[in-house]
PDB file of C-alpha atoms and ligand atoms in Angstrom:
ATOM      1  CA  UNK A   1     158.810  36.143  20.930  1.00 79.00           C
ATOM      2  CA  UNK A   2     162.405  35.170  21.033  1.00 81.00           C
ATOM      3  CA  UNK A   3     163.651  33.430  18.201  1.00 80.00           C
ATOM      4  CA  UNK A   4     165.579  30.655  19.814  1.00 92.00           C
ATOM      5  CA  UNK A   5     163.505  30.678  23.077  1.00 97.00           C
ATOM      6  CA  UNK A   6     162.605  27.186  23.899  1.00 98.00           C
ATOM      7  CA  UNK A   7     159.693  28.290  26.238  1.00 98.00           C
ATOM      8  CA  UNK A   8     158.709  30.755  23.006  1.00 98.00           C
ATOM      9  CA  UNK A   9     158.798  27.662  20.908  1.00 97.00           C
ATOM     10  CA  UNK A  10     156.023  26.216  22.956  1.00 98.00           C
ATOM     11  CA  UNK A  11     153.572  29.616  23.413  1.00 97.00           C
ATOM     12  CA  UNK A  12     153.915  29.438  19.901  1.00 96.00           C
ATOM     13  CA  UNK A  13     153.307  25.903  18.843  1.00 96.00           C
ATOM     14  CA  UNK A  14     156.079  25.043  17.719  1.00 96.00           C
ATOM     15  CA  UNK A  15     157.369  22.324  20.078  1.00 96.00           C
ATOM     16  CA  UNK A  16     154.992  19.897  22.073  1.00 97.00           C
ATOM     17  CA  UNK A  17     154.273  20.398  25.195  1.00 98.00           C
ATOM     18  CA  UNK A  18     151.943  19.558  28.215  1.00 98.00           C
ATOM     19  CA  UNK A  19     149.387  22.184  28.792  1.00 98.00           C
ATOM     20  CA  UNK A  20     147.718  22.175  31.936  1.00 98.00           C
ATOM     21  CA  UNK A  21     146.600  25.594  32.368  1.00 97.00           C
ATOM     22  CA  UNK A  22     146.339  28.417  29.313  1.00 97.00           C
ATOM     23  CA  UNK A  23     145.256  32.319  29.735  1.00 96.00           C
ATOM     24  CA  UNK A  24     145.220  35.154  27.059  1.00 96.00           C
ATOM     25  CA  UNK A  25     148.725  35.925  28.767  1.00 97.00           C
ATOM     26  CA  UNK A  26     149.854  32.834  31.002  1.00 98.00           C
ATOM     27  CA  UNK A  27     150.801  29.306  29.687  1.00 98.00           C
ATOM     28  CA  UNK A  28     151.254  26.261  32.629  1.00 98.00           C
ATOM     29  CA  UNK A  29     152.990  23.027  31.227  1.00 98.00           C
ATOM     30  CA  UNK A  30     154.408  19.883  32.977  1.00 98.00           C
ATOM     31  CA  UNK A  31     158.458  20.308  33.412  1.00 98.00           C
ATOM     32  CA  UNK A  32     159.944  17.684  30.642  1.00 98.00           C
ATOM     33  CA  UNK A  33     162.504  16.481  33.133  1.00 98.00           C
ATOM     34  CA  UNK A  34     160.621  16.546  36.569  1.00 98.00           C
ATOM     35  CA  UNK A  35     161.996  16.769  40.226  1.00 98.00           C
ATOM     36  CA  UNK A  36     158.701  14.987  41.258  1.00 98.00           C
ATOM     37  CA  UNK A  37     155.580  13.998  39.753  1.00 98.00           C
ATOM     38  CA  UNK A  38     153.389  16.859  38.606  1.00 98.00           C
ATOM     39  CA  UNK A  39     156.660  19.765  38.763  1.00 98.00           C
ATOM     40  CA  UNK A  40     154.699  22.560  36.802  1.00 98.00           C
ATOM     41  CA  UNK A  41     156.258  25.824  35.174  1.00 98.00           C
ATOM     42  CA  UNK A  42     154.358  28.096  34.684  1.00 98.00           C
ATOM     43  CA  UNK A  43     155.647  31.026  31.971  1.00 98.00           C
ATOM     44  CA  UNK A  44     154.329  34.113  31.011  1.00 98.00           C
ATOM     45  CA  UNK A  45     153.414  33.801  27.277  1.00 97.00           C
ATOM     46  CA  UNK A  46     155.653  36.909  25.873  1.00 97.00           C
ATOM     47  CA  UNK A  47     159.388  36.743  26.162  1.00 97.00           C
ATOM     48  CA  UNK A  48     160.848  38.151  29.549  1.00 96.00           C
ATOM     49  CA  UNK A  49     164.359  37.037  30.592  1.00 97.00           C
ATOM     50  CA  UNK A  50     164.122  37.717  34.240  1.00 98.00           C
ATOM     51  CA  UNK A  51     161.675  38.851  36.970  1.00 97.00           C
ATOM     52  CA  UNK A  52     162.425  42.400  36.978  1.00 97.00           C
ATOM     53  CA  UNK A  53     161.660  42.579  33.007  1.00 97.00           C
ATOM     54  CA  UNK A  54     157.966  41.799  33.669  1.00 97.00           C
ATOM     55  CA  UNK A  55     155.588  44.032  33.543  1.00 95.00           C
ATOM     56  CA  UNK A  56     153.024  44.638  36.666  1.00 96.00           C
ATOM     57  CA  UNK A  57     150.192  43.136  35.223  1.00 96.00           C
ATOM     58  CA  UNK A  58     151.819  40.163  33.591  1.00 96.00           C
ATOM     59  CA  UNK A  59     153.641  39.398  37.078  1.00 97.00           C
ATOM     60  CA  UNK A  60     150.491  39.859  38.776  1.00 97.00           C
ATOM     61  CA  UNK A  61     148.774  37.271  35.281  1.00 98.00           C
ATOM     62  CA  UNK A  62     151.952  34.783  36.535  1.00 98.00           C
ATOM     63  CA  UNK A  63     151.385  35.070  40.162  1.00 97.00           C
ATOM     64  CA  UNK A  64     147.495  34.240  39.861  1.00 97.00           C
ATOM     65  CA  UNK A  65     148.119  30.706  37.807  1.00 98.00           C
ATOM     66  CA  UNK A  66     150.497  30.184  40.252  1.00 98.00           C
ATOM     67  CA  UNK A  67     148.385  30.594  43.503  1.00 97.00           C
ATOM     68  CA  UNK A  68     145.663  28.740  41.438  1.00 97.00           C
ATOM     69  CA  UNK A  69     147.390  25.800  39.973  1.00 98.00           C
ATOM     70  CA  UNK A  70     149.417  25.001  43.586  1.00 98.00           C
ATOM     71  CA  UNK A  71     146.829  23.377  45.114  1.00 98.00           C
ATOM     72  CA  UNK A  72     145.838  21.563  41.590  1.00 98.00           C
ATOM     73  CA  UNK A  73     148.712  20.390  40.770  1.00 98.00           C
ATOM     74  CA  UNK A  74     149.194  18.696  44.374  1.00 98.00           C
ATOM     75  CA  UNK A  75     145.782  17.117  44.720  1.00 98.00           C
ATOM     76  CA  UNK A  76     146.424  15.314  41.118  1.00 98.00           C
ATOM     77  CA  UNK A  77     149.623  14.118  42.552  1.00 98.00           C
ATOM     78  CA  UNK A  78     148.419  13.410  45.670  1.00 98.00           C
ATOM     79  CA  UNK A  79     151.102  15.430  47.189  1.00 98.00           C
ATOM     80  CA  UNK A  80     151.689  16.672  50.757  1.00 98.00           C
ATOM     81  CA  UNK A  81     152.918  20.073  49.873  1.00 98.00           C
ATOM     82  CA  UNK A  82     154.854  21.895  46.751  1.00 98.00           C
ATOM     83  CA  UNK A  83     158.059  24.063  46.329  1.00 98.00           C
ATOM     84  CA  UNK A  84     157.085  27.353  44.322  1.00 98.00           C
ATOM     85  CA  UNK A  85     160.289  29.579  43.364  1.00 97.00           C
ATOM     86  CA  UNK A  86     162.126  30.668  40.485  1.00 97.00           C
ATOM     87  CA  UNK A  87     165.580  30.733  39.314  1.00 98.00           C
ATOM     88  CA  UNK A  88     166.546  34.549  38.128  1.00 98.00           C
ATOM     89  CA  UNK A  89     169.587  34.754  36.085  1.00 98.00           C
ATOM     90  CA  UNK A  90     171.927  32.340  35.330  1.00 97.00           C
ATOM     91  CA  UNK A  91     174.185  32.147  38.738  1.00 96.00           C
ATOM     92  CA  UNK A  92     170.839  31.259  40.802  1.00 96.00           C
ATOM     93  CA  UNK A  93     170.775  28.316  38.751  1.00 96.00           C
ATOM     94  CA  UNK A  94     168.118  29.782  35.543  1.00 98.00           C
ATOM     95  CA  UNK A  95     168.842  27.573  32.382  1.00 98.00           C
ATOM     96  CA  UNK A  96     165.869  28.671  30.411  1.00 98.00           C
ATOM     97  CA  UNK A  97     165.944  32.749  29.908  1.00 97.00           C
ATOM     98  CA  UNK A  98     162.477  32.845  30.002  1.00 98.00           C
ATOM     99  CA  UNK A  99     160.493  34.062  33.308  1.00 98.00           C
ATOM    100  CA  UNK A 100     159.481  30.378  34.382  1.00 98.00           C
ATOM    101  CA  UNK A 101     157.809  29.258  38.024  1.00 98.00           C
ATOM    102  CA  UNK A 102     158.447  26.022  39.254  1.00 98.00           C
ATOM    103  CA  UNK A 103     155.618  24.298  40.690  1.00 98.00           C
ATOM    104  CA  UNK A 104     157.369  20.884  42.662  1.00 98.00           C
ATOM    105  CA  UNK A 105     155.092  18.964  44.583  1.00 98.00           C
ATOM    106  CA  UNK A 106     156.859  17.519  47.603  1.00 98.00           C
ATOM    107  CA  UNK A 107     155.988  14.664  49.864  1.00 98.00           C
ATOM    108  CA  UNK A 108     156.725  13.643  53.304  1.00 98.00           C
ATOM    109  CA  UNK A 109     159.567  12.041  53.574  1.00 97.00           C
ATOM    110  CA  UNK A 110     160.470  12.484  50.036  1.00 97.00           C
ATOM    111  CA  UNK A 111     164.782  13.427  50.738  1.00 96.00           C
ATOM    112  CA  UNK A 112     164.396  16.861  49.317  1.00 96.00           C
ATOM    113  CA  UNK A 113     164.950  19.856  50.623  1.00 95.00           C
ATOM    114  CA  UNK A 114     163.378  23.641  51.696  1.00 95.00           C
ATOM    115  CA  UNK A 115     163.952  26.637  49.354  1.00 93.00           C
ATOM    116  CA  UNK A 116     166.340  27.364  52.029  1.00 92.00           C
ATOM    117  CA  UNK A 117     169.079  24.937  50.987  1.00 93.00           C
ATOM    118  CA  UNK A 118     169.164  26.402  47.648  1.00 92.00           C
ATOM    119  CA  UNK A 119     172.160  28.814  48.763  1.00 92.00           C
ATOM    120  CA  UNK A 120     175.999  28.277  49.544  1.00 90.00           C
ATOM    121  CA  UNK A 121     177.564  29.258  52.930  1.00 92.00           C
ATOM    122  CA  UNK A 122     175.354  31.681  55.422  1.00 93.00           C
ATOM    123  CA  UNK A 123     176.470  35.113  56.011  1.00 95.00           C
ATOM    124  CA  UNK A 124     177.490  36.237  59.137  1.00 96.00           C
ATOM    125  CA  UNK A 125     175.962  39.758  59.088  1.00 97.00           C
ATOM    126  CA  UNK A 126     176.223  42.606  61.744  1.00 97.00           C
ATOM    127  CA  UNK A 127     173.171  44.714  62.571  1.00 98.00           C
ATOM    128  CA  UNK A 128     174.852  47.254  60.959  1.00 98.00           C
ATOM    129  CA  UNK A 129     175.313  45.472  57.476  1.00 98.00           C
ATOM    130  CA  UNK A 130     171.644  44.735  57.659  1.00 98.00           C
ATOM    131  CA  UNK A 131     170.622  48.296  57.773  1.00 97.00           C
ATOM    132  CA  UNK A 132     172.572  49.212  55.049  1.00 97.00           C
ATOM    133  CA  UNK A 133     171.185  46.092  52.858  1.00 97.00           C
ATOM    134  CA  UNK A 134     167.887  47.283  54.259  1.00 97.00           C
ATOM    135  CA  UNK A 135     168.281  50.539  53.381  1.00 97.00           C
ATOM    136  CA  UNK A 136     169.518  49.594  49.640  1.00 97.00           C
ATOM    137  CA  UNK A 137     166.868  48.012  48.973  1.00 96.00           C
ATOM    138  CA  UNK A 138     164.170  50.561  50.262  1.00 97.00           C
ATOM    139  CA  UNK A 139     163.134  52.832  47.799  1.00 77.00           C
TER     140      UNK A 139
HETATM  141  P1  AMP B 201     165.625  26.651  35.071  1.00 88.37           P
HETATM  142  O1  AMP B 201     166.885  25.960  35.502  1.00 88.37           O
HETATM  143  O2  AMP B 201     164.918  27.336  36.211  1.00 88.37           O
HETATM  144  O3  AMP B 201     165.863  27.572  33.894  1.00 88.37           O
HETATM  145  O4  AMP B 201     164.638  25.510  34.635  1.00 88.37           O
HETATM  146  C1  AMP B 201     164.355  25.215  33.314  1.00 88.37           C
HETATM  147  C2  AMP B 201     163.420  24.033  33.346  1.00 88.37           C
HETATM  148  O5  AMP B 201     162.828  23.905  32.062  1.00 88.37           O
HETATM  149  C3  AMP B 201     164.078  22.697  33.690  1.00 88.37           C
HETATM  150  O6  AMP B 201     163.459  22.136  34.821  1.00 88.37           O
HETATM  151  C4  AMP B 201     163.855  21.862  32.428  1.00 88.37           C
HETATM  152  O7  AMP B 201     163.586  20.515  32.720  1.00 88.37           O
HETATM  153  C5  AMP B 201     162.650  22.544  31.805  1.00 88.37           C
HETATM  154  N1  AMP B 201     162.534  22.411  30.355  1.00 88.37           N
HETATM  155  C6  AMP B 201     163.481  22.656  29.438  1.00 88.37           C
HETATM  156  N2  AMP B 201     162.999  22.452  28.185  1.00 88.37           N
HETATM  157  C7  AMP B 201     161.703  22.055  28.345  1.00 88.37           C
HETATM  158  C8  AMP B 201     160.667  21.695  27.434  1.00 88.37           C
HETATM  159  N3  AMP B 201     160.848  21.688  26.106  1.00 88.37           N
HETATM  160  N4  AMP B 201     159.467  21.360  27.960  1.00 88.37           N
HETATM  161  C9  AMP B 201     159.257  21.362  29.283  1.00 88.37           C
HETATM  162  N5  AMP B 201     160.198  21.698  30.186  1.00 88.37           N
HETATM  163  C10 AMP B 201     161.410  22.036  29.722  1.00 88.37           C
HETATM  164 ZN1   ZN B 202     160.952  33.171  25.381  1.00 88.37          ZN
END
């Protein structure tokens, strides 16, 4: 628990929120400002700033409410289809350091957008560039 965590603040009681899914380890709760009806996060209930500070298990714990509460959260909506991603760190966009999955149900016609537009200008990469990126990545 992280003292001034708003996300913590909820696991713990502390401020309201709406619950649609709880586990031992995994808490799902309708976003207080919603891109659509239904948006979901989904948190992990012990503090982790970013994806890489989660351990296996509680990724995998996060992963599983996710895959379950997709298809939930779209038939109460009546949605077409859903956005699932997460902001990690602050310059993707993460406001709340607190691992949190966005569940956005999307339907047709709706003006948004694919995951896709969520970066700035494209690279123009060389086959050579993407080996090396390949390559630092690979373990
Ligand atoms: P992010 O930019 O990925 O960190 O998203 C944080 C999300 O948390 C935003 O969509 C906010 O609307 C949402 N949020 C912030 N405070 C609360 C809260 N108390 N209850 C529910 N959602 C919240
Ligand atoms: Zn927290």
């Amino acid at each position: 628990m992280s003292d001034d965590c708003v996300f913590c603040s909820i696991v713990a009681g502390d401020i309201p929120a709406r619950t649609v899914h709880e586990t031992d380890d995994v808490i799902a709760f309708l976003d207080a400002n919603p891109l659509a009806p239904g948006h979901t996060l989904v948190i992990p209930k012990s503090h982790a700033p970013r994806v890489g500070d989660l351990e296996a298990d509680l990724a995998s714990a996060v992963f599983e409410t996710v895959t379950t509460l997709t298809p939930r959260v779209q038939d109460a909506v009546d949605a077409d289809a859903a956005n699932v991603g997460l902001n990690d760190g602050e310059a993707a966009g993460q406001e709340v350091p607190h691992v949190h999955a966005h569940v956005i149900p999307r339907f047709a016609g709706d003006g948004g957008a694919p995951i896709h537009a969520v970066a700035g200008e494209r690279p123009d990469l060389s086959d050579d560039e993407l080996d090396e990126i390949a390559a630092a990545i690979a373990p």
